[in-house]
Every structure is written in structure tokens, then in C-alpha cells.
Coordinates of C-alpha atoms in Angstrom, one line a residue:
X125 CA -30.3 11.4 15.1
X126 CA -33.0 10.6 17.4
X127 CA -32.3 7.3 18.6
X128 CA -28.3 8.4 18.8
X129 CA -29.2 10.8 21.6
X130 CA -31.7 8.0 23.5
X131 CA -29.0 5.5 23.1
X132 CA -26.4 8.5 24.3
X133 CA -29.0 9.2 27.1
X134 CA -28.4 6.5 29.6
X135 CA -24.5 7.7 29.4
X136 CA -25.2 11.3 29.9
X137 CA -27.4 10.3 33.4
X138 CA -24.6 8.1 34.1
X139 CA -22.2 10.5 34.0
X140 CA -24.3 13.3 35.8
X141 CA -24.7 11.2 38.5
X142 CA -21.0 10.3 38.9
X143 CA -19.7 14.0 38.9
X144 CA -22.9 15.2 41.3
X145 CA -21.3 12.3 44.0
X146 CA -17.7 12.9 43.0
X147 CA -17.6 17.1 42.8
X148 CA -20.7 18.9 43.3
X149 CA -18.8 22.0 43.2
X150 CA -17.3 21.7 40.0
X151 CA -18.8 22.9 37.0
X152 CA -19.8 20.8 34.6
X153 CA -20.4 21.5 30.7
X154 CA -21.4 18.6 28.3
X155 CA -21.5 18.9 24.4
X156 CA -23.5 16.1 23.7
X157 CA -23.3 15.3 19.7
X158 CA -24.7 12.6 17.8
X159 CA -22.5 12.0 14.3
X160 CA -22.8 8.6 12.1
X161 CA -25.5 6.5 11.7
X162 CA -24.9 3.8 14.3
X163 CA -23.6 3.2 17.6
X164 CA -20.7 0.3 17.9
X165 CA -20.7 -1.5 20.9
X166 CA -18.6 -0.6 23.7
X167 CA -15.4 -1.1 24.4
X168 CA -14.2 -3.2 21.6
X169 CA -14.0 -4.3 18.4
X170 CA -16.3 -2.6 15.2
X171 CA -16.7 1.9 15.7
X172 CA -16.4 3.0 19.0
X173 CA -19.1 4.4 20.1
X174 CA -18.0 7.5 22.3
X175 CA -15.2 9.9 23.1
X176 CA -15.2 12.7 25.4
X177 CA -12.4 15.4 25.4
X178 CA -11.3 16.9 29.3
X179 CA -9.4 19.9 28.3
X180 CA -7.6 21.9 30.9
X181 CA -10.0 24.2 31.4
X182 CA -13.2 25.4 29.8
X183 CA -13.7 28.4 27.8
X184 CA -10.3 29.6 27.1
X185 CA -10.1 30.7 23.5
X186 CA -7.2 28.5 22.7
X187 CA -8.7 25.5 24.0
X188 CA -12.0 26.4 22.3
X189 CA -10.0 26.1 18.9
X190 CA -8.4 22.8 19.8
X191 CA -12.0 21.6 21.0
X192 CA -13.6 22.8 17.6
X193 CA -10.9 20.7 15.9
X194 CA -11.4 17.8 18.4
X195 CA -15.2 17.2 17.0
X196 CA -14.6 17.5 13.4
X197 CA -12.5 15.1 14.0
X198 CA -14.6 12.8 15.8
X199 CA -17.7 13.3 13.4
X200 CA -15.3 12.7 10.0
X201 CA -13.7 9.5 12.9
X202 CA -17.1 8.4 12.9
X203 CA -17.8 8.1 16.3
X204 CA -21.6 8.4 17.1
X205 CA -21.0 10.6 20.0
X206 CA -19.3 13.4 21.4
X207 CA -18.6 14.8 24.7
X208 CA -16.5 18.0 26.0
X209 CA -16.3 18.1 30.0
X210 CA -13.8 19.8 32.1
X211 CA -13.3 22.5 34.9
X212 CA -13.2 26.1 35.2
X213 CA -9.9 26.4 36.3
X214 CA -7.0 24.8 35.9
X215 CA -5.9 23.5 38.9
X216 CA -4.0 19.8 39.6
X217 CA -6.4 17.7 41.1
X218 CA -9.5 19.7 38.8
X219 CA -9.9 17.3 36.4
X220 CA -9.9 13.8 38.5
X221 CA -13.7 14.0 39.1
X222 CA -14.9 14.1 35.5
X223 CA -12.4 11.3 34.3
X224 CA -14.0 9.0 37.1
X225 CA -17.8 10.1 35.5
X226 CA -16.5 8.7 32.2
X227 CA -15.2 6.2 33.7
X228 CA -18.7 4.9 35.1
X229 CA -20.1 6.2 32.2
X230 CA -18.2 3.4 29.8
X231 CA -16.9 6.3 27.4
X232 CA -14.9 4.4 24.8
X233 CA -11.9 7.1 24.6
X234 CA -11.2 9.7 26.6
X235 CA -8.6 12.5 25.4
X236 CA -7.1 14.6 27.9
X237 CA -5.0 17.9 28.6
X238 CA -3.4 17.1 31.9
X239 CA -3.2 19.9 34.4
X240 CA -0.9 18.2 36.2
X241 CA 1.0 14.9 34.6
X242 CA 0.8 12.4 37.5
X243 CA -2.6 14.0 39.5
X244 CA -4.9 12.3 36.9
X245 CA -2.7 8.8 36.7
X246 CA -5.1 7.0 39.2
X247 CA -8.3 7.9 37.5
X248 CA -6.6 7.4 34.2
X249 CA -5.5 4.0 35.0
X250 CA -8.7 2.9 36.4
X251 CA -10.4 4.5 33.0
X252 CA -8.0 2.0 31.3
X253 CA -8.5 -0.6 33.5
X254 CA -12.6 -0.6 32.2
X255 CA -11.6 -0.4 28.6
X256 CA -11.5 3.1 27.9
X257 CA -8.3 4.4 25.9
X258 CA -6.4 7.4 26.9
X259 CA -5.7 10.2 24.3
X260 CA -3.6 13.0 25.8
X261 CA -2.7 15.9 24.1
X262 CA -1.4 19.3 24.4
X263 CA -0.7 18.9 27.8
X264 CA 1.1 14.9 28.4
X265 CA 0.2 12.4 31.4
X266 CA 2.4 10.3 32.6
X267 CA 3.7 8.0 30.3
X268 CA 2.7 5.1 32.0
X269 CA -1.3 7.0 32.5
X270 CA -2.0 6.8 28.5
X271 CA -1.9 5.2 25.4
X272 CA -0.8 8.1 22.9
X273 CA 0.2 11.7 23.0
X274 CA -0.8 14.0 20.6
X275 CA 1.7 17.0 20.4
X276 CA 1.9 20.2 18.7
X277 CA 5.5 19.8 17.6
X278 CA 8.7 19.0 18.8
X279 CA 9.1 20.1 22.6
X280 CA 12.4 21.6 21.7
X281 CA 10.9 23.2 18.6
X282 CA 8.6 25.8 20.0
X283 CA 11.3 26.4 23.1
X284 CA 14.0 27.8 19.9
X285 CA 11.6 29.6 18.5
X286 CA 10.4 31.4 21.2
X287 CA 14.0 32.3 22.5
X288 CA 15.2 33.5 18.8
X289 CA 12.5 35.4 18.6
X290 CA 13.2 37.2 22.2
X291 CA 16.5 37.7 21.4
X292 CA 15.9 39.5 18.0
X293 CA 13.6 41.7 19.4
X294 CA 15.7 42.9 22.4
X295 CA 18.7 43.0 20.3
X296 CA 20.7 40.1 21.4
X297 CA 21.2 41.5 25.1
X298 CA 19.3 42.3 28.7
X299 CA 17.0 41.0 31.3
X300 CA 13.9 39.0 30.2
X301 CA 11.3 37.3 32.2
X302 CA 8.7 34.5 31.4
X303 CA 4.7 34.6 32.2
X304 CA 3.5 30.8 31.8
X305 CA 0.4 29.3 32.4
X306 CA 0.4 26.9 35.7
X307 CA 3.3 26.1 37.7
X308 CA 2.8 22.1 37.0
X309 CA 1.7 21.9 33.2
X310 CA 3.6 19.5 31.4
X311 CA 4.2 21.4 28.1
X312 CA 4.9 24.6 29.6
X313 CA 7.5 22.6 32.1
X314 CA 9.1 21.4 29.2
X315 CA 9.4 24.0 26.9
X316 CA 10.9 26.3 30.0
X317 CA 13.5 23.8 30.3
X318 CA 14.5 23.8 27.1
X319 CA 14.7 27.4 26.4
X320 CA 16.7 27.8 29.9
X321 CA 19.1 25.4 28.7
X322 CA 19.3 27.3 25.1
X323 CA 20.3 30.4 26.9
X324 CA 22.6 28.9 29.2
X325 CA 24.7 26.9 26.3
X326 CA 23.9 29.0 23.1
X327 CA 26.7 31.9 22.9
X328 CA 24.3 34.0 20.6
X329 CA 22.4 34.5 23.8
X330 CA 25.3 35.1 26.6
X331 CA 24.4 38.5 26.9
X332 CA 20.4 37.5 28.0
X333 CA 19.6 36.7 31.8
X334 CA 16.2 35.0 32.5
X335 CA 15.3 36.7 35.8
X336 CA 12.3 35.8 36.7
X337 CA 9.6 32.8 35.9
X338 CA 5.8 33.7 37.0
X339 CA 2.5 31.9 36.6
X340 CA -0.7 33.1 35.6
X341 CA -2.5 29.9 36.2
X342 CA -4.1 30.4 33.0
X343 CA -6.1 33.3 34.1
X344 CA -6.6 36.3 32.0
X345 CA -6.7 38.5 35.5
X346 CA -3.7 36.4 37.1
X347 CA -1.6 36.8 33.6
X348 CA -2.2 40.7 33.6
X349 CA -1.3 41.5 37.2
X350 CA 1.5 39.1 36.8
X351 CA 2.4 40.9 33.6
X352 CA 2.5 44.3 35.7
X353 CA 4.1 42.6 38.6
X354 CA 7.3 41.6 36.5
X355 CA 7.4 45.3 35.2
X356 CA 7.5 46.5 38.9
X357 CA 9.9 44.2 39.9
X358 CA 12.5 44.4 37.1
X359 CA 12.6 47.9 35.9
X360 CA 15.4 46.8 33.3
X361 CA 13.4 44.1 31.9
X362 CA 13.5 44.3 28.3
X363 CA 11.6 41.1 27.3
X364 CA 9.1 38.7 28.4
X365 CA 8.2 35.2 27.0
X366 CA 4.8 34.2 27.2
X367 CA 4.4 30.7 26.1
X368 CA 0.9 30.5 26.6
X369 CA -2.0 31.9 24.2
X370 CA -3.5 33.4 27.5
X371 CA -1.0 35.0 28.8
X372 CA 0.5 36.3 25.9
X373 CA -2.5 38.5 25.0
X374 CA -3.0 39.5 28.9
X375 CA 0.5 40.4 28.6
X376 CA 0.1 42.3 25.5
X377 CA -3.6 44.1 26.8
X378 CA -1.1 45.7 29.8
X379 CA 1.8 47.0 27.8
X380 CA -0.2 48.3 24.8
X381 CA -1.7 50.9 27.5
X382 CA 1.4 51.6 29.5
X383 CA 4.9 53.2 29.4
X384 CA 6.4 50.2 28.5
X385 CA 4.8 50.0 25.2
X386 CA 7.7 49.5 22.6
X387 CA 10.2 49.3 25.3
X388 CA 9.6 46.2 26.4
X389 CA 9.5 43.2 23.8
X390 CA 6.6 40.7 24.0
X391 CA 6.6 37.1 22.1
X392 CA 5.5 33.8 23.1
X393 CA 2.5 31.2 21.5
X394 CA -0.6 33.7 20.8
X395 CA -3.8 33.1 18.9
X396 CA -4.0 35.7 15.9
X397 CA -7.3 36.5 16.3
X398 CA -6.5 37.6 19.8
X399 CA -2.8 39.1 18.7
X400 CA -3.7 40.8 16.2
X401 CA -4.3 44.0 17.6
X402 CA -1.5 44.2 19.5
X403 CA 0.9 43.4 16.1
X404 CA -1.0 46.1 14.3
X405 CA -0.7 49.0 17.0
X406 CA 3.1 47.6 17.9
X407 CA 2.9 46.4 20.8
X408 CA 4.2 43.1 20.0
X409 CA 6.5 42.4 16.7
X410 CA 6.1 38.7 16.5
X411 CA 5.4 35.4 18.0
X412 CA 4.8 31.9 17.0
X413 CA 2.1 28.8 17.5
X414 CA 0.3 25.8 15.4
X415 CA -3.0 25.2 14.2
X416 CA -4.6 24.2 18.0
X417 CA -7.1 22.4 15.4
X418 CA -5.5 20.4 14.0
X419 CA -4.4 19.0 17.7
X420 CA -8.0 18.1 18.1
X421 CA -8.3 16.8 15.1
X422 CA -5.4 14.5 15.4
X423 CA -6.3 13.3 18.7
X424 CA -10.0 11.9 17.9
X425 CA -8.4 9.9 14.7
X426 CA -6.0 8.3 17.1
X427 CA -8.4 7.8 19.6
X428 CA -10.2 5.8 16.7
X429 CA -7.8 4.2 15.8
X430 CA -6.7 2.6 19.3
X431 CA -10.2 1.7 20.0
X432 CA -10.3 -0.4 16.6
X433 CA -7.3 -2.0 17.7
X434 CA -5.7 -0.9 14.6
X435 CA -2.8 0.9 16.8
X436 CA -1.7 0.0 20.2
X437 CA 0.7 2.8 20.9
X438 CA 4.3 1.3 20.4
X439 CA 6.8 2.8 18.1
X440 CA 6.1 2.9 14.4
X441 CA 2.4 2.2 14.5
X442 CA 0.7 4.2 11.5
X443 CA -3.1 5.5 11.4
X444 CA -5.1 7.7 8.9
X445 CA -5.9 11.3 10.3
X446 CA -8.8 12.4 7.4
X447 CA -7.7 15.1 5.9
X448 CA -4.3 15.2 7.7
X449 CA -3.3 12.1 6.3
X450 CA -1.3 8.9 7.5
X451 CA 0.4 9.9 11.4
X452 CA 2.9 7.6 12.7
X453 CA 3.6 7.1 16.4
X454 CA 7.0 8.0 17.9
X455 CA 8.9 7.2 20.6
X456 CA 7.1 7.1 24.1
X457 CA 4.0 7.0 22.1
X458 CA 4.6 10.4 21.0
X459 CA 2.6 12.0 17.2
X460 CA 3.7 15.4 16.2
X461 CA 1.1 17.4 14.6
X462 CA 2.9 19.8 12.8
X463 CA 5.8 22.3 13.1
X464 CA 5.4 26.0 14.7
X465 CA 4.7 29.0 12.5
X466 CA 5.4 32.6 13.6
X467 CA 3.1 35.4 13.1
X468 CA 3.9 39.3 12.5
X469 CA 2.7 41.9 10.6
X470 CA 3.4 40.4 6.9
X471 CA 1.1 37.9 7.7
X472 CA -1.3 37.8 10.6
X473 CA -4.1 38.5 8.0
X474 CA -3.9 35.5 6.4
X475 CA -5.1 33.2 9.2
X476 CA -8.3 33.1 11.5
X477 CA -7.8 31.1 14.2

């Protein structure tokens, strides 16, 4: 273990240095982990040596899950160390800075969340241009930024679910809003589109109107007043879709203390830990979301795997995810993790995530 970290030393003081000359204001916070017996060389052939995950922003509960997931992964992966960095917020341009420390610090894989799909594609291609691969999951890049993408489940998926969902608790008719996370995520983006689309072609829905779409920037303090805000502005509103596990339980802190408790339906992707409250006092009936682990998890095995050489990305390219078993890659260098589940009070107890 000792000589892991003195090997991993000369990295981290790389990488300190880069992100002290290229965003003194941000905040940094490093996991350094030392897994495995050896280090491989860098940047080629045998283990890689190191992998560093940029979420979209530190200490949010959902990415905390996905993170936890991310290093078992890398440890059972066998890569000899293990980095988390990332900003506070979750802003475009926030996550540039540390990409561009790994970058100088020769990290062998980097797997990234993208705030914002094209704002990282410059530091991402010069990342790929030293050797490093690019893992992005949860959130996509640019197709043309990375090598894989590592997605919950089909886009489309988790947009049906969420609007079935609305329109059972709402009975099939009325005004309903949606509170998502930033304005420019990729995931949210997507699964808004799809869900307008469902509403606008699906004649099981031609009695619901999406009035209103607001961001909370992934901000529990944003998401609530945003959350009130809606309520102010629509006073027929009888739904709102969160899809995001921050918003959703902001959402669900306001209305379980106001007058619009049991008026006013709440669903979206939630944590259950966090949810669970809220399903128990009724506040919220049901909503839906993966195992975030298991995204994590995914994304270090494929990270792996591209650094071995043994996938490049294309179409139909197969790798071994532990205890997930064999993943294939799709098209646009897409691997689906797993299909959504949805949560109420028949079985919220079950899971602890």
C-alpha cells in the first residue's frame, strides 16, 4: 500500500499544481486510493494504472452513490489508484479546470458527468490527445469528446415512466410543470424531450398541458424555491415532474409542509433513502430511478477495458463488468446499465440506496 501512494504521489502534486494555476477558486476534493498490488505503466498496454471520476458536482447524495459504485468498481477493475475531483456547483464551464489537471497529471482514464455536453470537448480532446480515455456517464459529452457512454437506461425509458406515472397520479387530466436540474445537462435535455413529445403524440395524455419547465441547478435551496415558485405561479397545477434525485426531494420537503400536500402530485427519479419519508407521510405516491451504483460500477470496468485495448468503443464491442457481467457497446458508443424501477409504498423498504 505504501509504495502505491509514493508512486501515486508525484500525480497528486502534479495535479495540485495544475488546478492551483488553472482555478484557484474552485474547490478541489481528491480521494486518493491505492487498490492492487502493482502499478501498470501509463498510458498503454498491461493494468492501467489510474482513473479519476469528475462528477457534476460534489456532495450530492445521488452522485455520492454513483461515486461509491465508481470505486468498487475500480478496486475489483484493478486499477492501483483512484481519484474523485470535481466542483461545487454545477455550472458549464466548472469542470474544464480539473480535466486539464488530469490531463498534466497523465491519469490513464478519466470518467466524466458532463455539465454541459460541448463546454468540456476541448479539455476532453486534449485529455485524449495525451492518452487518456474518456468514460462519460450519467450525464453524455459530445460524441466526438469520448470513447464510451455509460447510461442508466434507455433515454426514452425513464422519459415514459416518468410521464405514466404523472398521469396516473393526476388522473389522466390538468396542468403539470417540470423542476430539472441545470438548463444544459445532457440527460435531463433528453429525457424532457422525450416526455414533451409523449404528451404531445400519446392520446392517453391529451388532456395534460406542460406549462412550465424550471431549473434548480441542482441546488437543494434553488429546487425548493423553484418548487414554491411553480405553485405561485400556476395555482391549477396539479403535477410536477422532477427528473432529478435533488430536486425531487426539495420538491417533496416543500409540499409535505404546505397546502398543497396531496393536492398536488409529485414523481420524478428520487433516491429512496431520501424519498422515503415523503412516500410514507403521502406526500408523494410513486416515482422511479436505477441503481446510481451500478453506473459507477459500469463505468470503471469500461474504462478498464479501453485502456487494455480490449474495446475501442465501436458498435458490438463486449467487456466483462465483475459482478455485472459481460456489457456490450451500442450504437454511438452507448452501454445501458439497466432498466428503471419505480418505488412506492409496497416497496421502498426493500432497497437502501
Amino acid at each position: 500500500m505504501q509504495s502505491i501512494r509514493n508512486r501515486a504521489a508525484g500525480r497528486s502534486a502534479r495535479r495540485a499544481a495544475a488546478l492551483i494555476a488553472a482555478a484557484a477558486s474552485l474547490a478541489l476534493i481528491a480521494t486518493g486510493c491505492a487498490t492492487g498490488d502493482s502499478a501498470g505503466s501509463g498510458g498503454g498496454g498491461g493494468a492501467a494504472e489510474s482513473i479519476t471520476f469528475i462528477p457534476k458536482q460534489l456532495n450530492n447524495p445521488y452522485t455520492d452513490v454513483v461515486l461509491g459504485g465508481g470505486k468498487d468498481g475500480a478496486k475489483a477493475a484493478g486499477f492501483s489508484a483512484t481519484e474523485v475531483v470535481g466542483p461545487l456547483e454545477a455550472s458549464a464551464s466548472s469542470q474544464v479546470s480539473f480535466i486539464n489537471a488530469e490531463t498534466q497529471a497523465g491519469t490513464n482514464v478519466i470518467v466524466i458527468a458532463a455539465n454541459d455536453p460541448d463546454a468540456v470537448c476541448p479539455a476532453l480532446k486534449e485529455a485524449r490527445d495525451g492518452g487518456a480515455k474518456i468514460v462519460a456517464f450519467d450525464s453524455d459529452t459530445s460524441k466526438d469528446c469520448r470513447d464510451v457512454f455509460i447510461s442508466q437506461v434507455v433515454a426514452k425509458d425513464v422519459a415514459l415512466i416518468q410521464t405514466k406515472l404523472i398521469s396516473e397520479q393526476i388522473g389522466g387530466s390538468g396542468e403539470i410543470a417540470i423542476l430539472s436540474a441545470t438548463a444544459n445537462a445532457t440527460n435531463q435535455n433528453e429525457w424532457i424531450k422525450y416526455m414533451e413529445e409523449e404528451l404531445a403524440s400519446n392520446p392517453d395524455y391529451k388532456d395534460i398541458k406542460l406549462v412550465a419547465k424550471v431549473y434548480g441547478d441542482d441546488d437543494d435551496t434553488k429546487s425548493f424555491q423553484e418548487a414554491q415558485g411553480l405553485l405561485q405561479a400556476h395555482p391549477n397545477l396539479k403535477g410536477i415532474i422532477s427528473p432529478t434525485t435533488v430536486g425531487i426531494a426539495a420538491t417533496a420537503r416543500y409540499l409535505s409542509t404546505s397546502e398543497y400536500k396531496g393536492k398536488v402530485a409529485l414523481t420524478g427519479l428520487g433516491l429512496p433513502n431520501e424519498m422515503r419519508p415523503f412516500v410514507k407521510d403521502g406526500t408523494v405516491t410513486a416515482f422511479a430511478l436505477w441503481d446510481p451504483a451500478q453506473l459507477g460500477y459500469v463505468a470503471a470496468f469500461a474504462g478498464k477495458a479501453l485502456a487494455e485495448g480490449t474495446i475501442t468503443g465501436k458498435e458490438g464491442d463486449t467487456f466483462e463488468a465483475g459482478d455485472l457481467g459481460e456489457r456490450e457497446v451500442a450504437a454511438d458508443g452507448t452501454v445501458i446499465v439497466g432498466p428503471p424501477t419505480t418505488f412506492d409504498a409496497s416497496n421502498i423498504d426493500k432497497y437502501d440506496f
